[in-house]
mmCIF file of C-alpha atoms in Angstrom:
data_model
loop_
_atom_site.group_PDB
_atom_site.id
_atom_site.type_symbol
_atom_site.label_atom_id
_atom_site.label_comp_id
_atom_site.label_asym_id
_atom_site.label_seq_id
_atom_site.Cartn_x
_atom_site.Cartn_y
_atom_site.Cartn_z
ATOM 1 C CA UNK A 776 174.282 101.725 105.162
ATOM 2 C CA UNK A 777 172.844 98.551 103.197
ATOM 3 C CA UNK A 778 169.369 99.217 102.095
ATOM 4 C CA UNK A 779 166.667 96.895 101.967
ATOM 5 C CA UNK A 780 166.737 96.891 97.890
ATOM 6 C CA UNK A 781 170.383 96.226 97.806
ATOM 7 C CA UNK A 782 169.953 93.314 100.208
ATOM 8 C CA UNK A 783 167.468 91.740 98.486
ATOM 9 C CA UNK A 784 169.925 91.176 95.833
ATOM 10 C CA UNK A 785 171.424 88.234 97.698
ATOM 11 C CA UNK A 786 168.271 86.445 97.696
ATOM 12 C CA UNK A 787 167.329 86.595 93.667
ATOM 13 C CA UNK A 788 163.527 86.752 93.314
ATOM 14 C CA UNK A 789 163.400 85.031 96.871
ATOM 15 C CA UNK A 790 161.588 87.403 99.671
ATOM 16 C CA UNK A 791 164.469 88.415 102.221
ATOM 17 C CA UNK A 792 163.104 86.950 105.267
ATOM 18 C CA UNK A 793 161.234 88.386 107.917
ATOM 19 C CA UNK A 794 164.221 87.886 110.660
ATOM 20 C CA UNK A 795 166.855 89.183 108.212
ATOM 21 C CA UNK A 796 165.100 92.008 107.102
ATOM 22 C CA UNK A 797 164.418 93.449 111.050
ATOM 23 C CA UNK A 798 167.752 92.729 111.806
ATOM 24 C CA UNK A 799 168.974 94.803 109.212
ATOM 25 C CA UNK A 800 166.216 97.482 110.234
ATOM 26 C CA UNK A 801 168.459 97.114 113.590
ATOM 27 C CA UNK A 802 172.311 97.135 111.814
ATOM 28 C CA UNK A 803 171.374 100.702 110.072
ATOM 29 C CA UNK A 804 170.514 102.253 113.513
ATOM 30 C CA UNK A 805 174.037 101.665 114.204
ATOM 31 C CA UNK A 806 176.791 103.979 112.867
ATOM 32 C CA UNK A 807 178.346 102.586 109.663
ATOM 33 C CA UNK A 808 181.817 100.692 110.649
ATOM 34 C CA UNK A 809 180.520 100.292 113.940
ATOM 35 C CA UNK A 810 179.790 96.357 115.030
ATOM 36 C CA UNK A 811 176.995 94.576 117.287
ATOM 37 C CA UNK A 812 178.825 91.383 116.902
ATOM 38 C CA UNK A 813 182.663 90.698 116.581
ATOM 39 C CA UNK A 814 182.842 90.222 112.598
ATOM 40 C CA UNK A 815 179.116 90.506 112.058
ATOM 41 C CA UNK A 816 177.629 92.350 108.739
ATOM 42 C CA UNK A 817 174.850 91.666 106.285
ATOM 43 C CA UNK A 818 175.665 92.525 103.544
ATOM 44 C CA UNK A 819 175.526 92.008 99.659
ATOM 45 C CA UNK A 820 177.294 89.275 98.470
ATOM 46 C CA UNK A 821 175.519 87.697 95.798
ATOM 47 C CA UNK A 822 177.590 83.905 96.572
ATOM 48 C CA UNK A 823 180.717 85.551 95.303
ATOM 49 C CA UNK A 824 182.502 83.706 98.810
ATOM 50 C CA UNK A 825 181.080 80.429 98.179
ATOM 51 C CA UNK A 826 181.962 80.653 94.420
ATOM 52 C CA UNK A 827 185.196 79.612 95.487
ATOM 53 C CA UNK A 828 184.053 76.487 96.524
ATOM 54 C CA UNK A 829 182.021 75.432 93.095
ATOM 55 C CA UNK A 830 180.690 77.376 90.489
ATOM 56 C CA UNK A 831 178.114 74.464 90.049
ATOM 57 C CA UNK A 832 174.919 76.125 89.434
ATOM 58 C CA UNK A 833 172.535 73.729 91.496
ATOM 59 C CA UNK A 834 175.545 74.006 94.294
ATOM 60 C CA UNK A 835 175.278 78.090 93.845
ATOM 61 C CA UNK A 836 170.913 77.501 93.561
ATOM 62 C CA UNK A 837 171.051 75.548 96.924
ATOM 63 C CA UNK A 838 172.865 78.276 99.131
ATOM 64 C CA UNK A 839 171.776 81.989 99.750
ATOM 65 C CA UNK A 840 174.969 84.054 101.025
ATOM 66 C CA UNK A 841 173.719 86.898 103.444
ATOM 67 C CA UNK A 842 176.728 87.872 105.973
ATOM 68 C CA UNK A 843 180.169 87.926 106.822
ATOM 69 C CA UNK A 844 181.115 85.839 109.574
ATOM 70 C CA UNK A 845 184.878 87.494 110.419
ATOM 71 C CA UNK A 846 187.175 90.249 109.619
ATOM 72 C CA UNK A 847 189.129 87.426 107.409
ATOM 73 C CA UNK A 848 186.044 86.727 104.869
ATOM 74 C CA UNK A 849 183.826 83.722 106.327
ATOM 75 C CA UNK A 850 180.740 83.899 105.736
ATOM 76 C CA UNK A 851 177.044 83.023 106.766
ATOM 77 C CA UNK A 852 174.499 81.161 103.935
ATOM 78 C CA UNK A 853 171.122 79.882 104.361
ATOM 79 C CA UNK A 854 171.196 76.267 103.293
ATOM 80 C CA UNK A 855 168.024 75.666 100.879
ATOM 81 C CA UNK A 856 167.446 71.678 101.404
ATOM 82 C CA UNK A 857 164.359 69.528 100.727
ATOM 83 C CA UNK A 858 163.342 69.494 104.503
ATOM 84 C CA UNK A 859 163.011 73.244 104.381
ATOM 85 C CA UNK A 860 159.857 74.447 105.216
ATOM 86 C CA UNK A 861 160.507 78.635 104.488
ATOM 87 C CA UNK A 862 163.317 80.543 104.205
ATOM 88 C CA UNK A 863 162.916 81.495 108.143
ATOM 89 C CA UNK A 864 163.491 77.676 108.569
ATOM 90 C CA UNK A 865 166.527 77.369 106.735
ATOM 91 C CA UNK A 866 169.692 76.004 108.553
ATOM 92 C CA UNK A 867 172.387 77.529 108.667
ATOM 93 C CA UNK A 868 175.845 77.588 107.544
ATOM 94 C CA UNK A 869 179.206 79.233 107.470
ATOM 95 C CA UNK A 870 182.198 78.934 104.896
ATOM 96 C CA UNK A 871 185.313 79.656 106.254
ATOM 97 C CA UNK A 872 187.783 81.626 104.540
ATOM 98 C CA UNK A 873 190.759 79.313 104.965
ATOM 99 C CA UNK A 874 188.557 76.393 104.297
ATOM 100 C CA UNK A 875 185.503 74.390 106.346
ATOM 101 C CA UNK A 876 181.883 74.522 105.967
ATOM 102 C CA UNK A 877 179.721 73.624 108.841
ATOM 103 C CA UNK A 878 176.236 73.951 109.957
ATOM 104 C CA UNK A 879 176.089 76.324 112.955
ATOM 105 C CA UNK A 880 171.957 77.375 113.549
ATOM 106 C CA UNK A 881 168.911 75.290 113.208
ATOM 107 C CA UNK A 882 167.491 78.792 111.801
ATOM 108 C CA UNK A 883 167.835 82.362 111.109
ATOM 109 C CA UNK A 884 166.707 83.191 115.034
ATOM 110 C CA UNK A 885 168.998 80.784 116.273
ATOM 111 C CA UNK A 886 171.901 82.427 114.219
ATOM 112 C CA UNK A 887 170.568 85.970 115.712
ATOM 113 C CA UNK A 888 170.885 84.496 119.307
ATOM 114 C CA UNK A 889 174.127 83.013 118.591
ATOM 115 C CA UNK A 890 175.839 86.405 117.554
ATOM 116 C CA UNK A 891 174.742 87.720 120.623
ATOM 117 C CA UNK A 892 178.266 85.499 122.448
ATOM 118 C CA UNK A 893 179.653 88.640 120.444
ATOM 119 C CA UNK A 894 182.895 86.465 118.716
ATOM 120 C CA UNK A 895 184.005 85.108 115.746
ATOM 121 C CA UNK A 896 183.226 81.808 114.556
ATOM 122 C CA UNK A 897 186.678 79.784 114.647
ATOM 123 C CA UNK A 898 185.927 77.785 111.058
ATOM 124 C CA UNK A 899 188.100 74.768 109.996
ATOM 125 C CA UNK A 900 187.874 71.860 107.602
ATOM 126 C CA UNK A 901 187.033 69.965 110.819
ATOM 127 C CA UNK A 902 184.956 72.031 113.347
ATOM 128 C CA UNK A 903 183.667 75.293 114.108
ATOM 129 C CA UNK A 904 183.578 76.647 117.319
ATOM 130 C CA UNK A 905 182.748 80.194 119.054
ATOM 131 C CA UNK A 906 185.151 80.353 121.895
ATOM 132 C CA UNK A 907 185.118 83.902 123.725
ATOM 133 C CA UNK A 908 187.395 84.656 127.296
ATOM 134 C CA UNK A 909 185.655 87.030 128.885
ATOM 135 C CA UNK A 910 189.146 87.966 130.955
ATOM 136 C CA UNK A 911 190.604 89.242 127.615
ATOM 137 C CA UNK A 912 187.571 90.266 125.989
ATOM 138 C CA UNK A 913 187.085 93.627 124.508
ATOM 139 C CA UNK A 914 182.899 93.898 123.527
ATOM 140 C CA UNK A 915 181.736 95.185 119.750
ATOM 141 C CA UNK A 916 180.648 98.893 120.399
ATOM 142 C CA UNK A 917 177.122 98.174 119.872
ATOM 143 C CA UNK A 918 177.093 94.485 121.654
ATOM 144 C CA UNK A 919 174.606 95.715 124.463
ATOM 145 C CA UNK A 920 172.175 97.410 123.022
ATOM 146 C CA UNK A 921 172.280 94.454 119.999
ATOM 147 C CA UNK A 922 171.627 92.146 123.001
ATOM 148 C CA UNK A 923 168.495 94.152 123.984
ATOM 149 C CA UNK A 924 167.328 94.026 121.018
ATOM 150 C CA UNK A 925 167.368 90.188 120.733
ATOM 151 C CA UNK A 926 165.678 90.096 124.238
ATOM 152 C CA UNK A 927 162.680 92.206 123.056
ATOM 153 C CA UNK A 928 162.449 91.103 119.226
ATOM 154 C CA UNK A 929 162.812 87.388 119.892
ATOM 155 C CA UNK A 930 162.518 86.712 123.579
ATOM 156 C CA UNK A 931 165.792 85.406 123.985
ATOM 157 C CA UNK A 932 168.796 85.398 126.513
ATOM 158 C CA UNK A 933 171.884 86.157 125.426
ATOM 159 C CA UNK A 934 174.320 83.063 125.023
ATOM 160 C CA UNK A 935 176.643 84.117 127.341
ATOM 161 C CA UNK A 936 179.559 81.257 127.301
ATOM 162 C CA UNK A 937 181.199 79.041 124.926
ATOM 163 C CA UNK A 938 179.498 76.384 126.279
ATOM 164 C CA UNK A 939 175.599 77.653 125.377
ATOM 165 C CA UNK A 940 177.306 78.164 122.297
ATOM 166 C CA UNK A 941 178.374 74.335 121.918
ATOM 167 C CA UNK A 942 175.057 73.240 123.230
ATOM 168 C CA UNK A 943 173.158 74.960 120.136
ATOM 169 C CA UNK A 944 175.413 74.519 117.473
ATOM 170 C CA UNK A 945 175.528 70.407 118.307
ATOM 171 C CA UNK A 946 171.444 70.878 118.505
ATOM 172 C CA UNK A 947 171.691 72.354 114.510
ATOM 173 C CA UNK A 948 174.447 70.029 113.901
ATOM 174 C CA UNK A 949 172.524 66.629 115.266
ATOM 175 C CA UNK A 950 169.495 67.693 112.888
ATOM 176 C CA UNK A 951 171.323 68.971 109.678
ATOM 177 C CA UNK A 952 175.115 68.063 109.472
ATOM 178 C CA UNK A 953 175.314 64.671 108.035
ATOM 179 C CA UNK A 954 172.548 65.447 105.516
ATOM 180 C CA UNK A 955 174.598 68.631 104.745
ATOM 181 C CA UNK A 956 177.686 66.849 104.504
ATOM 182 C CA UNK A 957 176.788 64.262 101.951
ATOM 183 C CA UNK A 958 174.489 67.257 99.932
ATOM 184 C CA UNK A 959 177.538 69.329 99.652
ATOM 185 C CA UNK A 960 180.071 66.008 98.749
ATOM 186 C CA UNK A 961 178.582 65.948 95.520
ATOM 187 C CA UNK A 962 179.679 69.289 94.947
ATOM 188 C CA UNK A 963 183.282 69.509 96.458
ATOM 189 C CA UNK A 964 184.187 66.374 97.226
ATOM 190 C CA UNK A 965 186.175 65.378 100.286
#
């Protein structure tokens, strides 16, 4: 189990946010090794993933690394930008392991919706996508009662196709890509 004070590491002298903190609250009611989203864990990573793409300090002062993303090493960072109004408002971004950055959720509740499609995020130099067959689907163990949780923490549905999951990361995308993009150009350039 990941406590609070080990968490909190990720974020420096930054308060772990609200979101992230009762969602962890939720991940240690669940047996360790167990998952409530395919690939899904906070847990403490102190930017040693994106440390592979710069070692620039502002880069590494810019991004907060919080979660892995897949079973390969991808992983989730809040993107600290100058139209940031909290850390709850942060966008969103994953890192994939092979390569590709993109901006998947407007903010930290968008990102908790989004997990509930319960699949990986499919992260290329191009595109991300979360693309999930329900015919060949198996669930993660704890995907149901993670879903609950979202419906009586935040109020919101479950994404239930690939499609919802399109629609809202083109929403986060439209407001934060191309500003991410040529933020993150000065760092690793194209």
């Amino acid at each position: 189990m990941l406590s609070l004070t080990e968490f909190q590491k990720n974020f420096g002298t930054l308060p772990v946010p609200d979101t992230l903190v009762q969602l962890l609250t939720f991940q240690d009611t669940i047996p360790e090794g167990a998952f409530y989203a395919e690939g899904f864990q906070l847990c403490l990573l102190q930017n040693e993933g994106i440390r592979s793409y710069s070692e620039d300090e502002e880069f590494l002062c810019s991004l907060i690394e919080f979660a892995q993303a897949d079973w390969t090493g991808s992983t989730y960072a809040l993107w600290i930008n100058e139209s940031t109004k909290s850390l709850e408002e942060m966008p969103i971004v994953v890192f994939g392991s092979e390569g590709g950055y993109h901006v998947v959720a407007q903010n930290l509740v968008e990102l908790v919706r989004l997990l509930t499609l319960d699949t990986e995020p499919l992260v290329d130099w191009e595109k991300v996508s979360y693309y999930k067959d329900e015919s060949d689907c198996i669930s993660s163990s704890f995907a149901h009662e993670y879903q609950e949780w979202v419906l009586s923490t935040f109020q919101l549905n479950p994404i239930e196709t690939t499609d919802e999951a399109d629609d809202s990361i083109k929403q986060a995308q439209g407001l934060y890509q191309d500003a991410f993009h040529n933020w993150i150009n000065k760092y690793i350039p194209e």
